[in-house]
Tab-separated table of C-alpha atoms in Angstrom:
chain	number	residue	atom	x	y	z
L	1	MET	CA	-76.924	135.521	-62.252
L	2	ALA	CA	-75.302	138.765	-60.374
L	3	LEU	CA	-71.972	137.923	-57.643
L	4	THR	CA	-70.495	139.717	-56.296
L	5	LYS	CA	-66.998	140.489	-57.238
L	6	ASP	CA	-65.407	140.122	-53.181
L	7	ILE	CA	-66.673	136.110	-54.323
L	8	LEU	CA	-65.878	136.135	-57.777
L	9	GLY	CA	-62.122	135.388	-56.976
L	10	LEU	CA	-59.879	138.110	-56.194
L	11	GLY	CA	-59.402	137.286	-52.783
L	12	ARG	CA	-57.824	133.986	-52.809
L	13	THR	CA	-56.464	132.365	-49.453
L	14	LYS	CA	-53.209	132.774	-48.615
L	15	SER	CA	-52.303	129.242	-49.784
L	16	GLY	CA	-53.956	130.039	-52.521
L	17	GLU	CA	-57.474	128.604	-52.063
L	18	LEU	CA	-60.353	128.958	-53.249
L	19	SER	CA	-62.494	130.004	-50.180
L	20	VAL	CA	-65.495	128.029	-48.713
L	21	ALA	CA	-67.773	130.787	-50.273
L	22	GLN	CA	-65.909	130.555	-53.917
L	23	ARG	CA	-66.113	127.817	-53.609
L	24	SER	CA	-70.148	127.685	-53.020
L	25	ALA	CA	-70.249	130.047	-55.958
L	26	ILE	CA	-69.080	127.881	-58.130
L	27	ILE	CA	-71.282	124.811	-56.915
L	28	TYR	CA	-74.670	127.253	-57.382
L	29	ALA	CA	-73.703	128.190	-60.657
L	30	HIS	CA	-73.129	125.250	-62.406
L	31	GLN	CA	-76.071	124.130	-61.009
L	32	ALA	CA	-77.633	126.472	-62.045
L	33	GLY	CA	-76.665	125.969	-65.587
L	34	ALA	CA	-73.735	127.502	-66.221
L	35	THR	CA	-70.451	125.592	-68.413
L	36	GLN	CA	-68.142	125.147	-66.595
L	37	SER	CA	-66.084	127.151	-69.305
L	38	LYS	CA	-68.270	129.933	-67.852
L	39	LEU	CA	-67.076	129.300	-64.570
L	40	VAL	CA	-64.136	129.554	-65.724
L	41	LEU	CA	-63.803	133.313	-66.952
L	42	ASP	CA	-66.047	134.246	-64.694
L	43	PHE	CA	-63.732	133.309	-60.526
L	44	ARG	CA	-60.543	133.776	-62.937
L	45	CYS	CA	-58.803	130.226	-62.043
L	46	SER	CA	-57.911	127.282	-64.173
L	47	ARG	CA	-59.891	124.748	-65.243
L	48	ARG	CA	-58.877	121.583	-63.314
L	49	THR	CA	-59.908	123.750	-60.675
L	50	ILE	CA	-62.692	123.692	-60.843
L	51	TYR	CA	-63.060	120.699	-61.914
L	52	ASN	CA	-62.218	119.218	-58.743
L	53	THR	CA	-64.440	121.475	-56.710
L	54	LEU	CA	-67.556	119.592	-58.764
L	55	LYS	CA	-65.519	116.666	-58.248
L	56	ARG	CA	-64.630	117.165	-53.826
L	57	PHE	CA	-68.395	118.365	-53.414
L	58	LYS	CA	-70.408	115.557	-55.509
L	59	GLU	CA	-68.044	112.885	-53.624
L	60	HIS	CA	-67.480	114.698	-49.944
L	61	ASN	CA	-70.877	116.804	-50.136
L	62	THR	CA	-68.752	119.365	-48.730
L	63	VAL	CA	-67.541	122.587	-49.869
L	64	LYS	CA	-64.528	122.987	-47.245
L	65	SER	CA	-61.374	121.838	-47.331
L	66	LEU	CA	-60.418	118.362	-46.516
L	67	PRO	CA	-57.707	117.126	-44.097
L	68	ARG	CA	-54.123	117.171	-44.838
L	69	THR	CA	-51.853	114.413	-43.672
L	70	GLY	CA	-48.473	115.919	-42.272
L	71	ARG	CA	-47.715	117.175	-38.688
L	72	PRO	CA	-49.024	121.116	-38.317
L	73	ARG	CA	-46.105	123.764	-37.617
L	74	ILE	CA	-45.002	124.589	-34.269
L	75	PHE	CA	-44.158	128.320	-34.671
L	76	SER	CA	-46.101	131.024	-36.845
L	77	ASP	CA	-44.306	132.660	-39.621
L	78	ARG	CA	-43.462	135.794	-37.781
L	79	THR	CA	-41.821	133.337	-35.269
L	80	ARG	CA	-39.719	131.388	-37.715
L	81	HIS	CA	-38.788	134.724	-38.961
L	82	LEU	CA	-37.210	136.156	-35.619
L	83	LEU	CA	-35.145	132.409	-35.403
L	84	PHE	CA	-34.119	132.422	-38.723
L	85	ILE	CA	-32.815	136.105	-38.046
L	86	LEU	CA	-30.787	134.948	-34.742
L	87	ALA	CA	-29.566	131.994	-36.051
L	88	ARG	CA	-28.218	133.837	-39.036
L	89	ARG	CA	-26.899	136.913	-36.536
L	90	HIS	CA	-25.559	134.370	-34.113
L	91	PRO	CA	-24.691	131.214	-36.316
L	92	PHE	CA	-22.310	129.279	-32.895
L	93	TRP	CA	-25.905	129.409	-30.264
L	94	SER	CA	-27.062	126.417	-29.627
L	95	TYR	CA	-30.585	125.693	-30.366
L	96	LYS	CA	-31.517	125.590	-26.713
L	97	THR	CA	-30.399	129.271	-26.619
L	98	LEU	CA	-32.250	130.104	-30.405
L	99	SER	CA	-34.689	128.194	-28.619
L	100	CYS	CA	-34.834	130.410	-25.306
L	101	ALA	CA	-34.613	134.151	-26.706
L	102	ILE	CA	-37.797	133.748	-28.685
L	103	PRO	CA	-40.654	135.780	-26.835
L	104	GLY	CA	-43.756	133.900	-25.866
């Protein structure tokens, strides 16, 4: 069974999660008879990650991430960084003034 390096895990998502392709490859390899120890070495992730991936697929029958709780972020990372810089440069500006200074 030959898996390419782009699937094997050298490229994780920004949040550190496994991609859908990586999860699919883990499940396929496990169903083909690979042990969890072999999967740990191949995908360069922890045994707990492999275990949780297989468990989630068994319980939910999907490789997608489950929805998370909490409110979604209002600003992007770039806008948050710009707000931080403006607040540091102008410490006495109100929040309303800062939000008006943000483009877009």
